[in-house]
PDB file of C-alpha atoms in Angstrom:
ATOM      1  CA  MET A   1       0.000   0.000   0.000  1.00  0.00           C
ATOM      2  CA  PRO A   2       1.391   3.465  -0.871  1.00  0.00           C
ATOM      3  CA  SER A   3       2.024   5.970   1.899  1.00  0.00           C
ATOM      4  CA  ALA A   4       0.955   9.508   2.740  1.00  0.00           C
ATOM      5  CA  LEU A   5       3.145  11.793   4.842  1.00  0.00           C
ATOM      6  CA  LEU A   6       1.646  14.419   7.146  1.00  0.00           C
ATOM      7  CA  ILE A   7       4.034  17.257   8.017  1.00  0.00           C
ATOM      8  CA  GLY A   8       2.950  19.180  11.120  1.00  0.00           C
ATOM      9  CA  ALA A   9      -0.467  18.765  12.694  1.00  0.00           C
ATOM     10  CA  ILE A  10      -4.097  18.241  11.780  1.00  0.00           C
ATOM     11  CA  THR A  11      -6.252  19.939  14.398  1.00  0.00           C
ATOM     12  CA  HIS A  12      -9.868  19.703  13.268  1.00  0.00           C
ATOM     13  CA  ALA A  13     -10.026  16.780  10.837  1.00  0.00           C
ATOM     14  CA  ARG A  14      -7.863  14.198  12.585  1.00  0.00           C
ATOM     15  CA  GLN A  15     -10.463  11.438  12.225  1.00  0.00           C
ATOM     16  CA  GLU A  16     -10.800  12.101   8.492  1.00  0.00           C
ATOM     17  CA  TRP A  17      -7.009  11.799   8.158  1.00  0.00           C
ATOM     18  CA  GLU A  18      -6.998   8.501  10.036  1.00  0.00           C
ATOM     19  CA  ASN A  19      -9.852   7.242   7.839  1.00  0.00           C
ATOM     20  CA  LEU A  20      -7.450   7.395   4.886  1.00  0.00           C
ATOM     21  CA  SER A  21      -5.677   4.361   6.379  1.00  0.00           C
ATOM     22  CA  SER A  22      -7.996   2.191   4.268  1.00  0.00           C
ATOM     23  CA  ILE A  23      -6.184   3.333   1.114  1.00  0.00           C
ATOM     24  CA  LEU A  24      -2.831   4.627   2.431  1.00  0.00           C
ATOM     25  CA  THR A  25      -0.171   3.833   5.005  1.00  0.00           C
ATOM     26  CA  LEU A  26      -0.113   6.966   7.149  1.00  0.00           C
ATOM     27  CA  LYS A  27       3.223   8.467   8.170  1.00  0.00           C
ATOM     28  CA  GLU A  28       3.823  11.646  10.147  1.00  0.00           C
ATOM     29  CA  PHE A  29       6.542  14.228  10.738  1.00  0.00           C
ATOM     30  CA  PRO A  30       4.761  16.198  13.500  1.00  0.00           C
ATOM     31  CA  THR A  31       7.704  18.350  14.573  1.00  0.00           C
ATOM     32  CA  GLY A  32      11.442  18.649  14.099  1.00  0.00           C
ATOM     33  CA  THR A  33      13.993  20.592  12.101  1.00  0.00           C
ATOM     34  CA  ARG A  34      14.791  20.928   8.426  1.00  0.00           C
ATOM     35  CA  GLU A  35      17.938  18.891   9.046  1.00  0.00           C
ATOM     36  CA  ASP A  36      15.829  16.100  10.593  1.00  0.00           C
ATOM     37  CA  PHE A  37      13.500  16.093   7.612  1.00  0.00           C
ATOM     38  CA  LEU A  38      16.283  16.111   5.025  1.00  0.00           C
ATOM     39  CA  ARG A  39      17.987  13.239   6.848  1.00  0.00           C
ATOM     40  CA  ASN A  40      14.769  11.212   6.955  1.00  0.00           C
ATOM     41  CA  CYS A  41      14.394  11.690   3.206  1.00  0.00           C
ATOM     42  CA  LYS A  42      17.990  10.680   2.517  1.00  0.00           C
ATOM     43  CA  ASP A  43      17.693   7.664   4.821  1.00  0.00           C
ATOM     44  CA  GLY A  44      14.790   6.319   2.801  1.00  0.00           C
ATOM     45  CA  GLN A  45      12.110   6.664   5.480  1.00  0.00           C
ATOM     46  CA  TYR A  46       9.666   8.098   2.952  1.00  0.00           C
ATOM     47  CA  ASP A  47      10.580   6.040  -0.116  1.00  0.00           C
ATOM     48  CA  ASP A  48       6.996   4.734  -0.488  1.00  0.00           C
ATOM     49  CA  VAL A  49       5.315   8.135  -0.008  1.00  0.00           C
ATOM     50  CA  VAL A  50       3.180   9.212  -2.960  1.00  0.00           C
ATOM     51  CA  VAL A  51       1.456  12.204  -1.362  1.00  0.00           C
ATOM     52  CA  ILE A  52       2.491  14.810   1.215  1.00  0.00           C
ATOM     53  CA  TYR A  53       0.137  16.929   3.349  1.00  0.00           C
ATOM     54  CA  ARG A  54       1.938  20.126   4.373  1.00  0.00           C
ATOM     55  CA  SER A  55       0.971  23.689   5.301  1.00  0.00           C
ATOM     56  CA  ASN A  56       2.287  27.204   5.698  1.00  0.00           C
ATOM     57  CA  THR A  57       2.505  26.455   9.427  1.00  0.00           C
ATOM     58  CA  SER A  58       4.599  23.319   8.888  1.00  0.00           C
ATOM     59  CA  THR A  59       7.238  25.412   7.090  1.00  0.00           C
ATOM     60  CA  LYS A  60       8.703  26.128  10.534  1.00  0.00           C
ATOM     61  CA  PHE A  61       9.683  22.439  10.713  1.00  0.00           C
ATOM     62  CA  THR A  62      10.942  21.782   7.195  1.00  0.00           C
ATOM     63  CA  GLY A  63      11.684  25.225   5.828  1.00  0.00           C
ATOM     64  CA  PRO A  64      10.510  26.054   2.300  1.00  0.00           C
ATOM     65  CA  PHE A  65      10.014  23.381  -0.332  1.00  0.00           C
ATOM     66  CA  ASN A  66      12.845  24.847  -2.410  1.00  0.00           C
ATOM     67  CA  ALA A  67      15.337  23.225  -4.810  1.00  0.00           C
ATOM     68  CA  GLU A  68      17.430  21.785  -1.960  1.00  0.00           C
ATOM     69  CA  LEU A  69      14.455  20.034  -0.384  1.00  0.00           C
ATOM     70  CA  LEU A  70      12.870  18.942  -3.658  1.00  0.00           C
ATOM     71  CA  ALA A  71      16.144  17.241  -4.602  1.00  0.00           C
ATOM     72  CA  VAL A  72      15.890  14.780  -1.681  1.00  0.00           C
ATOM     73  CA  LEU A  73      12.142  14.063  -1.750  1.00  0.00           C
ATOM     74  CA  PRO A  74      11.344  10.429  -2.568  1.00  0.00           C
ATOM     75  CA  LYS A  75      11.102   9.521  -6.238  1.00  0.00           C
ATOM     76  CA  SER A  76       7.733   7.925  -5.445  1.00  0.00           C
ATOM     77  CA  LEU A  77       6.220  11.338  -4.592  1.00  0.00           C
ATOM     78  CA  LYS A  78       3.530  12.449  -7.062  1.00  0.00           C
ATOM     79  CA  TYR A  79       1.412  14.928  -5.094  1.00  0.00           C
ATOM     80  CA  ILE A  80       1.850  17.735  -2.562  1.00  0.00           C
ATOM     81  CA  CYS A  81      -1.421  18.764  -0.911  1.00  0.00           C
ATOM     82  CA  HIS A  82      -0.853  22.162   0.674  1.00  0.00           C
ATOM     83  CA  ASN A  83      -2.989  23.710   3.408  1.00  0.00           C
ATOM     84  CA  GLY A  84      -3.117  27.431   2.609  1.00  0.00           C
ATOM     85  CA  ALA A  85      -4.319  29.774  -0.091  1.00  0.00           C
ATOM     86  CA  GLY A  86      -0.797  31.139  -0.517  1.00  0.00           C
ATOM     87  CA  TYR A  87       1.982  28.717  -1.444  1.00  0.00           C
ATOM     88  CA  ASP A  88       4.977  30.973  -2.105  1.00  0.00           C
ATOM     89  CA  ASN A  89       7.091  28.673   0.111  1.00  0.00           C
ATOM     90  CA  ILE A  90       6.805  25.911  -2.535  1.00  0.00           C
ATOM     91  CA  ASP A  91       8.927  25.924  -5.691  1.00  0.00           C
ATOM     92  CA  ILE A  92       6.066  25.222  -8.101  1.00  0.00           C
ATOM     93  CA  ALA A  93       8.278  25.296 -11.212  1.00  0.00           C
ATOM     94  CA  GLY A  94      10.619  22.782  -9.564  1.00  0.00           C
ATOM     95  CA  CYS A  95       7.686  20.531  -8.654  1.00  0.00           C
ATOM     96  CA  THR A  96       6.344  20.684 -12.206  1.00  0.00           C
ATOM     97  CA  GLU A  97       9.763  19.758 -13.566  1.00  0.00           C
ATOM     98  CA  ARG A  98       9.792  16.696 -11.305  1.00  0.00           C
ATOM     99  CA  GLY A  99       6.249  15.720 -12.263  1.00  0.00           C
ATOM    100  CA  ILE A 100       4.813  16.562  -8.834  1.00  0.00           C
ATOM    101  CA  LEU A 101       1.322  18.072  -8.779  1.00  0.00           C
ATOM    102  CA  VAL A 102       0.511  20.662  -6.094  1.00  0.00           C
ATOM    103  CA  SER A 103      -2.856  21.693  -4.663  1.00  0.00           C
ATOM    104  CA  SER A 104      -3.772  24.579  -2.347  1.00  0.00           C
ATOM    105  CA  THR A 105      -6.925  25.630  -0.480  1.00  0.00           C
ATOM    106  CA  PRO A 106      -8.631  28.453  -2.363  1.00  0.00           C
ATOM    107  CA  VAL A 107     -12.358  29.035  -1.755  1.00  0.00           C
ATOM    108  CA  ALA A 108     -12.106  27.678   1.808  1.00  0.00           C
ATOM    109  CA  VAL A 109     -10.255  30.833   2.895  1.00  0.00           C
ATOM    110  CA  ASN A 110     -12.357  33.400   1.038  1.00  0.00           C
ATOM    111  CA  HIS A 111     -14.898  34.455   3.659  1.00  0.00           C
ATOM    112  CA  ALA A 112     -12.616  34.646   6.690  1.00  0.00           C
ATOM    113  CA  THR A 113      -9.916  36.555   4.807  1.00  0.00           C
ATOM    114  CA  ALA A 114     -12.398  39.008   3.316  1.00  0.00           C
ATOM    115  CA  ASP A 115     -13.927  39.568   6.770  1.00  0.00           C
ATOM    116  CA  VAL A 116     -10.500  40.523   8.112  1.00  0.00           C
ATOM    117  CA  GLY A 117      -9.928  42.725   5.071  1.00  0.00           C
ATOM    118  CA  ILE A 118     -13.111  44.683   5.804  1.00  0.00           C
ATOM    119  CA  PHE A 119     -12.233  44.847   9.511  1.00  0.00           C
ATOM    120  CA  LEU A 120      -8.851  46.345   8.609  1.00  0.00           C
ATOM    121  CA  MET A 121     -10.379  48.712   6.040  1.00  0.00           C
ATOM    122  CA  ILE A 122     -12.887  50.173   8.499  1.00  0.00           C
ATOM    123  CA  GLY A 123     -10.226  50.281  11.208  1.00  0.00           C
ATOM    124  CA  ALA A 124      -7.860  52.143   8.902  1.00  0.00           C
ATOM    125  CA  LEU A 125     -10.530  54.570   7.644  1.00  0.00           C
ATOM    126  CA  ARG A 126     -11.468  55.383  11.244  1.00  0.00           C
ATOM    127  CA  GLN A 127      -7.839  55.134  12.476  1.00  0.00           C
ATOM    128  CA  ALA A 128      -9.335  52.971  15.191  1.00  0.00           C
ATOM    129  CA  TYR A 129      -6.070  52.001  16.866  1.00  0.00           C
ATOM    130  CA  VAL A 130      -5.685  55.511  18.307  1.00  0.00           C
ATOM    131  CA  PRO A 131      -8.874  55.534  20.453  1.00  0.00           C
ATOM    132  CA  LEU A 132      -8.513  51.836  21.276  1.00  0.00           C
ATOM    133  CA  ALA A 133      -5.032  52.392  22.690  1.00  0.00           C
ATOM    134  CA  ALA A 134      -6.121  55.592  24.457  1.00  0.00           C
ATOM    135  CA  LEU A 135      -9.028  53.868  26.179  1.00  0.00           C
ATOM    136  CA  ARG A 136      -6.820  51.073  27.524  1.00  0.00           C
ATOM    137  CA  ALA A 137      -4.267  53.664  28.655  1.00  0.00           C
ATOM    138  CA  GLY A 138      -6.954  55.489  30.651  1.00  0.00           C
ATOM    139  CA  THR A 139      -6.955  58.650  28.523  1.00  0.00           C
ATOM    140  CA  TRP A 140     -10.449  58.167  27.026  1.00  0.00           C
ATOM    141  CA  GLN A 141     -10.192  59.394  23.413  1.00  0.00           C
ATOM    142  CA  GLY A 142      -6.557  60.485  23.585  1.00  0.00           C
ATOM    143  CA  GLN A 143      -5.383  61.909  20.257  1.00  0.00           C
ATOM    144  CA  THR A 144      -8.434  60.632  18.346  1.00  0.00           C
ATOM    145  CA  THR A 145      -9.109  62.516  15.113  1.00  0.00           C
ATOM    146  CA  LEU A 146     -11.998  62.437  12.656  1.00  0.00           C
ATOM    147  CA  GLY A 147     -12.034  59.336  10.498  1.00  0.00           C
ATOM    148  CA  HIS A 148     -13.675  58.717   7.143  1.00  0.00           C
ATOM    149  CA  ASP A 149     -16.823  56.904   6.035  1.00  0.00           C
ATOM    150  CA  PRO A 150     -16.615  54.121   3.437  1.00  0.00           C
ATOM    151  CA  GLN A 151     -19.817  55.302   1.728  1.00  0.00           C
ATOM    152  CA  GLY A 152     -19.142  56.756  -1.699  1.00  0.00           C
ATOM    153  CA  LYS A 153     -15.464  55.833  -1.648  1.00  0.00           C
ATOM    154  CA  VAL A 154     -13.778  53.926  -4.468  1.00  0.00           C
ATOM    155  CA  LEU A 155     -12.433  50.540  -3.401  1.00  0.00           C
ATOM    156  CA  GLY A 156      -9.747  49.321  -5.762  1.00  0.00           C
ATOM    157  CA  ILE A 157      -9.060  45.591  -5.663  1.00  0.00           C
ATOM    158  CA  LEU A 158      -5.781  44.297  -7.028  1.00  0.00           C
ATOM    159  CA  GLY A 159      -6.419  40.609  -7.651  1.00  0.00           C
ATOM    160  CA  MET A 160     -10.104  39.837  -8.160  1.00  0.00           C
ATOM    161  CA  GLY A 161      -9.998  36.156  -7.282  1.00  0.00           C
ATOM    162  CA  GLY A 162     -12.210  34.490  -4.706  1.00  0.00           C
ATOM    163  CA  ILE A 163     -11.053  36.653  -1.790  1.00  0.00           C
ATOM    164  CA  GLY A 164     -11.104  39.830  -3.855  1.00  0.00           C
ATOM    165  CA  ARG A 165     -14.668  39.137  -4.990  1.00  0.00           C
ATOM    166  CA  GLU A 166     -15.777  38.529  -1.398  1.00  0.00           C
ATOM    167  CA  MET A 167     -14.166  41.851  -0.435  1.00  0.00           C
ATOM    168  CA  ALA A 168     -16.200  43.473  -3.208  1.00  0.00           C
ATOM    169  CA  ASN A 169     -19.421  41.796  -2.014  1.00  0.00           C
ATOM    170  CA  ARG A 170     -18.938  43.146   1.490  1.00  0.00           C
ATOM    171  CA  ALA A 171     -17.843  46.600   0.367  1.00  0.00           C
ATOM    172  CA  ARG A 172     -20.992  47.047  -1.728  1.00  0.00           C
ATOM    173  CA  ALA A 173     -23.005  46.862   1.486  1.00  0.00           C
ATOM    174  CA  PHE A 174     -21.114  49.969   2.638  1.00  0.00           C
ATOM    175  CA  GLY A 175     -22.055  51.866  -0.519  1.00  0.00           C
ATOM    176  CA  MET A 176     -18.584  51.747  -2.065  1.00  0.00           C
ATOM    177  CA  LYS A 177     -17.825  51.836  -5.789  1.00  0.00           C
ATOM    178  CA  ILE A 178     -15.724  48.832  -6.842  1.00  0.00           C
ATOM    179  CA  ILE A 179     -12.950  48.895  -9.426  1.00  0.00           C
ATOM    180  CA  TYR A 180     -10.413  46.140  -9.989  1.00  0.00           C
ATOM    181  CA  HIS A 181      -7.361  45.042 -11.928  1.00  0.00           C
ATOM    182  CA  ASN A 182      -6.479  41.461 -12.862  1.00  0.00           C
ATOM    183  CA  ARG A 183      -4.207  39.898 -15.442  1.00  0.00           C
ATOM    184  CA  SER A 184      -7.405  39.437 -17.428  1.00  0.00           C
ATOM    185  CA  ARG A 185     -10.927  40.742 -17.148  1.00  0.00           C
ATOM    186  CA  LEU A 186     -13.573  38.601 -15.444  1.00  0.00           C
ATOM    187  CA  THR A 187     -16.879  37.536 -16.930  1.00  0.00           C
ATOM    188  CA  PRO A 188     -19.772  39.917 -16.197  1.00  0.00           C
ATOM    189  CA  GLU A 189     -21.209  37.336 -13.772  1.00  0.00           C
ATOM    190  CA  LEU A 190     -18.023  37.292 -11.692  1.00  0.00           C
ATOM    191  CA  GLU A 191     -17.510  41.055 -11.955  1.00  0.00           C
ATOM    192  CA  GLY A 192     -20.800  41.682 -10.224  1.00  0.00           C
ATOM    193  CA  GLY A 193     -20.913  45.278 -11.422  1.00  0.00           C
ATOM    194  CA  ALA A 194     -17.279  46.077 -10.612  1.00  0.00           C
ATOM    195  CA  THR A 195     -15.366  48.089 -13.216  1.00  0.00           C
ATOM    196  CA  TYR A 196     -12.234  46.652 -14.840  1.00  0.00           C
ATOM    197  CA  VAL A 197      -9.397  49.180 -15.079  1.00  0.00           C
ATOM    198  CA  SER A 198      -5.694  49.193 -15.916  1.00  0.00           C
ATOM    199  CA  PHE A 199      -3.128  48.917 -13.136  1.00  0.00           C
ATOM    200  CA  ASP A 200      -2.256  52.629 -13.386  1.00  0.00           C
ATOM    201  CA  GLU A 201      -5.945  53.576 -13.362  1.00  0.00           C
ATOM    202  CA  LEU A 202      -6.444  51.439 -10.265  1.00  0.00           C
ATOM    203  CA  LEU A 203      -3.637  53.289  -8.495  1.00  0.00           C
ATOM    204  CA  ALA A 204      -4.936  56.709  -9.574  1.00  0.00           C
ATOM    205  CA  GLN A 205      -8.636  56.211  -8.808  1.00  0.00           C
ATOM    206  CA  SER A 206      -8.717  54.190  -5.563  1.00  0.00           C
ATOM    207  CA  ASP A 207      -9.603  55.814  -2.256  1.00  0.00           C
ATOM    208  CA  VAL A 208      -8.936  52.439  -0.644  1.00  0.00           C
ATOM    209  CA  LEU A 209      -6.624  49.910  -2.300  1.00  0.00           C
ATOM    210  CA  SER A 210      -6.925  46.260  -1.251  1.00  0.00           C
ATOM    211  CA  LEU A 211      -4.250  43.727  -2.208  1.00  0.00           C
ATOM    212  CA  ASN A 212      -5.712  40.276  -2.877  1.00  0.00           C
ATOM    213  CA  LEU A 213      -3.228  38.636  -5.226  1.00  0.00           C
ATOM    214  CA  ALA A 214      -0.680  35.846  -4.978  1.00  0.00           C
ATOM    215  CA  LEU A 215       2.990  36.495  -4.281  1.00  0.00           C
ATOM    216  CA  ASN A 216       5.397  35.389  -6.980  1.00  0.00           C
ATOM    217  CA  ALA A 217       8.461  36.743  -8.758  1.00  0.00           C
ATOM    218  CA  SER A 218       6.368  39.131 -10.871  1.00  0.00           C
ATOM    219  CA  THR A 219       4.275  40.509  -7.984  1.00  0.00           C
ATOM    220  CA  ARG A 220       6.978  40.963  -5.331  1.00  0.00           C
ATOM    221  CA  HIS A 221       7.056  44.682  -4.413  1.00  0.00           C
ATOM    222  CA  ILE A 222       4.286  45.368  -6.925  1.00  0.00           C
ATOM    223  CA  ILE A 223       3.491  48.311  -4.648  1.00  0.00           C
ATOM    224  CA  GLY A 224       6.569  50.481  -4.038  1.00  0.00           C
ATOM    225  CA  ALA A 225       7.658  54.112  -4.192  1.00  0.00           C
ATOM    226  CA  PRO A 226       6.745  54.648  -7.891  1.00  0.00           C
ATOM    227  CA  GLU A 227       3.266  53.178  -7.331  1.00  0.00           C
ATOM    228  CA  PHE A 228       2.620  55.304  -4.224  1.00  0.00           C
ATOM    229  CA  GLN A 229       3.374  58.412  -6.291  1.00  0.00           C
ATOM    230  CA  LYS A 230       0.568  57.488  -8.682  1.00  0.00           C
ATOM    231  CA  MET A 231      -2.016  57.171  -5.885  1.00  0.00           C
ATOM    232  CA  LYS A 232      -4.380  59.794  -4.488  1.00  0.00           C
ATOM    233  CA  ASP A 233      -3.164  61.815  -1.541  1.00  0.00           C
ATOM    234  CA  GLY A 234      -4.614  60.299   1.620  1.00  0.00           C
ATOM    235  CA  VAL A 235      -5.188  56.834   0.158  1.00  0.00           C
ATOM    236  CA  VAL A 236      -5.858  53.874   2.492  1.00  0.00           C
ATOM    237  CA  LEU A 237      -3.989  50.619   1.843  1.00  0.00           C
ATOM    238  CA  VAL A 238      -5.216  47.171   2.953  1.00  0.00           C
ATOM    239  CA  ASN A 239      -3.165  43.980   2.624  1.00  0.00           C
ATOM    240  CA  THR A 240      -4.405  40.521   3.628  1.00  0.00           C
ATOM    241  CA  ALA A 241      -2.481  38.626   0.932  1.00  0.00           C
ATOM    242  CA  ARG A 242       1.316  38.528   1.334  1.00  0.00           C
ATOM    243  CA  GLY A 243       3.550  41.125   2.947  1.00  0.00           C
ATOM    244  CA  ALA A 244       6.202  41.136   0.234  1.00  0.00           C
ATOM    245  CA  LEU A 245       3.693  42.501  -2.283  1.00  0.00           C
ATOM    246  CA  ILE A 246       4.568  45.854  -0.680  1.00  0.00           C
ATOM    247  CA  ASP A 247       7.967  47.486  -0.285  1.00  0.00           C
ATOM    248  CA  GLU A 248       7.454  48.167   3.424  1.00  0.00           C
ATOM    249  CA  LYS A 249      10.133  50.844   3.643  1.00  0.00           C
ATOM    250  CA  ALA A 250       8.378  52.708   0.828  1.00  0.00           C
ATOM    251  CA  LEU A 251       5.069  52.299   2.691  1.00  0.00           C
ATOM    252  CA  VAL A 252       6.578  53.793   5.846  1.00  0.00           C
ATOM    253  CA  ALA A 253       7.836  56.755   3.802  1.00  0.00           C
ATOM    254  CA  ALA A 254       4.401  57.185   2.175  1.00  0.00           C
ATOM    255  CA  LEU A 255       2.720  57.139   5.597  1.00  0.00           C
ATOM    256  CA  ASP A 256       5.200  59.658   6.982  1.00  0.00           C
ATOM    257  CA  SER A 257       4.639  62.005   4.034  1.00  0.00           C
ATOM    258  CA  GLY A 258       0.853  61.749   4.273  1.00  0.00           C
ATOM    259  CA  LYS A 259       0.495  60.241   0.797  1.00  0.00           C
ATOM    260  CA  VAL A 260      -0.994  57.201   2.565  1.00  0.00           C
ATOM    261  CA  MET A 261      -3.417  58.282   5.286  1.00  0.00           C
ATOM    262  CA  SER A 262      -3.501  54.910   6.977  1.00  0.00           C
ATOM    263  CA  ALA A 263      -3.092  51.212   6.355  1.00  0.00           C
ATOM    264  CA  GLY A 264      -4.631  47.961   7.526  1.00  0.00           C
ATOM    265  CA  LEU A 265      -2.172  45.062   7.437  1.00  0.00           C
ATOM    266  CA  ASP A 266      -2.455  41.380   8.316  1.00  0.00           C
ATOM    267  CA  VAL A 267       0.728  40.302   6.531  1.00  0.00           C
ATOM    268  CA  TYR A 268       4.322  41.510   6.495  1.00  0.00           C
ATOM    269  CA  GLU A 269       7.391  41.282   4.338  1.00  0.00           C
ATOM    270  CA  ASN A 270       9.623  39.529   6.888  1.00  0.00           C
ATOM    271  CA  GLU A 271       7.249  37.762   9.273  1.00  0.00           C
ATOM    272  CA  PRO A 272       7.322  37.564  12.231  1.00  0.00           C
ATOM    273  CA  VAL A 273       9.443  40.750  12.135  1.00  0.00           C
ATOM    274  CA  VAL A 274       7.407  43.860  11.350  1.00  0.00           C
ATOM    275  CA  GLU A 275       8.957  47.061  10.010  1.00  0.00           C
ATOM    276  CA  ALA A 276       9.461  49.390  12.997  1.00  0.00           C
ATOM    277  CA  GLY A 277       7.956  52.361  11.170  1.00  0.00           C
ATOM    278  CA  LEU A 278       4.669  50.459  10.863  1.00  0.00           C
ATOM    279  CA  VAL A 279       4.566  49.293  14.477  1.00  0.00           C
ATOM    280  CA  GLN A 280       5.282  52.795  15.736  1.00  0.00           C
ATOM    281  CA  ASN A 281       2.680  54.529  13.558  1.00  0.00           C
ATOM    282  CA  PRO A 282      -0.667  54.749  15.407  1.00  0.00           C
ATOM    283  CA  ARG A 283      -2.516  55.354  12.110  1.00  0.00           C
ATOM    284  CA  VAL A 284      -1.759  51.791  11.032  1.00  0.00           C
ATOM    285  CA  MET A 285      -4.070  48.923  11.988  1.00  0.00           C
ATOM    286  CA  LEU A 286      -1.977  45.798  12.492  1.00  0.00           C
ATOM    287  CA  LEU A 287      -2.971  42.143  12.881  1.00  0.00           C
ATOM    288  CA  PRO A 288      -0.506  39.212  13.209  1.00  0.00           C
ATOM    289  CA  HIS A 289      -1.488  37.200  10.087  1.00  0.00           C
ATOM    290  CA  ILE A 290      -4.791  35.875  11.436  1.00  0.00           C
ATOM    291  CA  GLY A 291      -6.848  36.147   8.231  1.00  0.00           C
ATOM    292  CA  THR A 292      -7.976  32.510   8.215  1.00  0.00           C
ATOM    293  CA  MET A 293      -7.870  31.910  11.953  1.00  0.00           C
ATOM    294  CA  THR A 294     -11.445  30.868  12.621  1.00  0.00           C
ATOM    295  CA  TYR A 295     -12.574  27.409  13.658  1.00  0.00           C
ATOM    296  CA  GLU A 296     -14.879  27.016  10.682  1.00  0.00           C
ATOM    297  CA  THR A 297     -12.310  28.085   8.102  1.00  0.00           C
ATOM    298  CA  GLN A 298      -9.468  26.044   9.576  1.00  0.00           C
ATOM    299  CA  LYS A 299     -11.619  22.918   9.535  1.00  0.00           C
ATOM    300  CA  GLU A 300     -12.807  23.577   5.984  1.00  0.00           C
ATOM    301  CA  MET A 301      -9.185  24.041   4.855  1.00  0.00           C
ATOM    302  CA  GLU A 302      -8.090  20.753   6.435  1.00  0.00           C
ATOM    303  CA  LEU A 303     -11.011  18.884   4.872  1.00  0.00           C
ATOM    304  CA  LEU A 304     -10.181  20.336   1.452  1.00  0.00           C
ATOM    305  CA  VAL A 305      -6.561  19.175   1.756  1.00  0.00           C
ATOM    306  CA  LEU A 306      -7.750  15.677   2.645  1.00  0.00           C
ATOM    307  CA  GLU A 307     -10.189  15.761  -0.276  1.00  0.00           C
ATOM    308  CA  ASN A 308      -7.198  16.501  -2.502  1.00  0.00           C
ATOM    309  CA  VAL A 309      -5.246  13.627  -0.935  1.00  0.00           C
ATOM    310  CA  ARG A 310      -8.064  11.150  -1.551  1.00  0.00           C
ATOM    311  CA  SER A 311      -8.720  12.410  -5.075  1.00  0.00           C
ATOM    312  CA  ALA A 312      -5.019  12.205  -5.949  1.00  0.00           C
ATOM    313  CA  VAL A 313      -4.712   8.599  -4.785  1.00  0.00           C
ATOM    314  CA  GLU A 314      -8.046   7.306  -6.065  1.00  0.00           C
ATOM    315  CA  ARG A 315      -8.391   9.269  -9.313  1.00  0.00           C
ATOM    316  CA  GLY A 316      -4.910  10.587 -10.057  1.00  0.00           C
ATOM    317  CA  GLU A 317      -6.081  14.196 -10.075  1.00  0.00           C
ATOM    318  CA  MET A 318      -6.309  17.164  -7.712  1.00  0.00           C
ATOM    319  CA  VAL A 319      -9.507  18.996  -6.801  1.00  0.00           C
ATOM    320  CA  THR A 320      -7.820  22.391  -6.404  1.00  0.00           C
ATOM    321  CA  LEU A 321      -4.627  22.205  -8.463  1.00  0.00           C
ATOM    322  CA  VAL A 322      -2.544  25.401  -8.319  1.00  0.00           C
ATOM    323  CA  PRO A 323      -3.174  27.652 -11.353  1.00  0.00           C
ATOM    324  CA  GLU A 324       0.418  27.377 -12.591  1.00  0.00           C
ATOM    325  CA  GLN A 325      -0.090  23.670 -13.267  1.00  0.00           C
ATOM    326  CA  LYS A 326      -3.494  23.869 -14.945  1.00  0.00           C
ATOM    327  CA  LYS A 327      -3.380  23.151 -18.664  1.00  0.00           C
TER     328      LYS A 327
END
């Protein structure tokens, strides 16, 4: 019987994982170091493994699935089922070259991430951290200033995938106008009344700019000093995708100059380290990468990974194959 390898933990769907024992020998690497994992691979402990379940969280045990790690993975490996919407810690091109298919967990993360995006947007518009901190410090409103309403504002969405569309759905309830930029325009059904614009038009027209796109070589620092110069004065920036989409030092400079009024951030360029100029700026709403941290979403993500595992073994195909590998 072929084997499946679980890296890290399964918290909410443990029984469903164990149920796979009818079709797979289940192996686990619950904790350890990258050196431990590389040694296990080289020692042949995983030579019958055809599918790996891993996550963004398990990266702390193995490090990224880069060229060094891919080189020692068992030749039997055909599938990597990843728990997470983002998978920038996996060398997809290297996997494709080796004939390894990779899945992620889109859709499952959409609602929770969009909820956090709206939370950060409202918090940034109202500069909510200032009165929150003042209240806890016993100074009532402290240095609280007038915020801004979302009604009538233009929300620009960079990356109108599942999360971006859920952001748009929620923002419409606040009376916002939605514009977006993608590599390609969506169908009218998916647009839902949003207006497709060029990247430069998105920068120039947005009162609030939300980043909802994947991180890859072409999108790293897609928002930097030149892009900030093209934005409206007093723009609000929201990022729930990946920190390295933004040049954080350029963001700090834009906040200091007033070009960016405020920002709402759940992700950072060098997590868990956060740029000091962001931490020290009370106009910035900060969360520690908790976009998908709800019970319901975490369980749904785990179940989707296991659905991919079962589908890979039984049918030789993934339910949610990463876009780069779709023909």
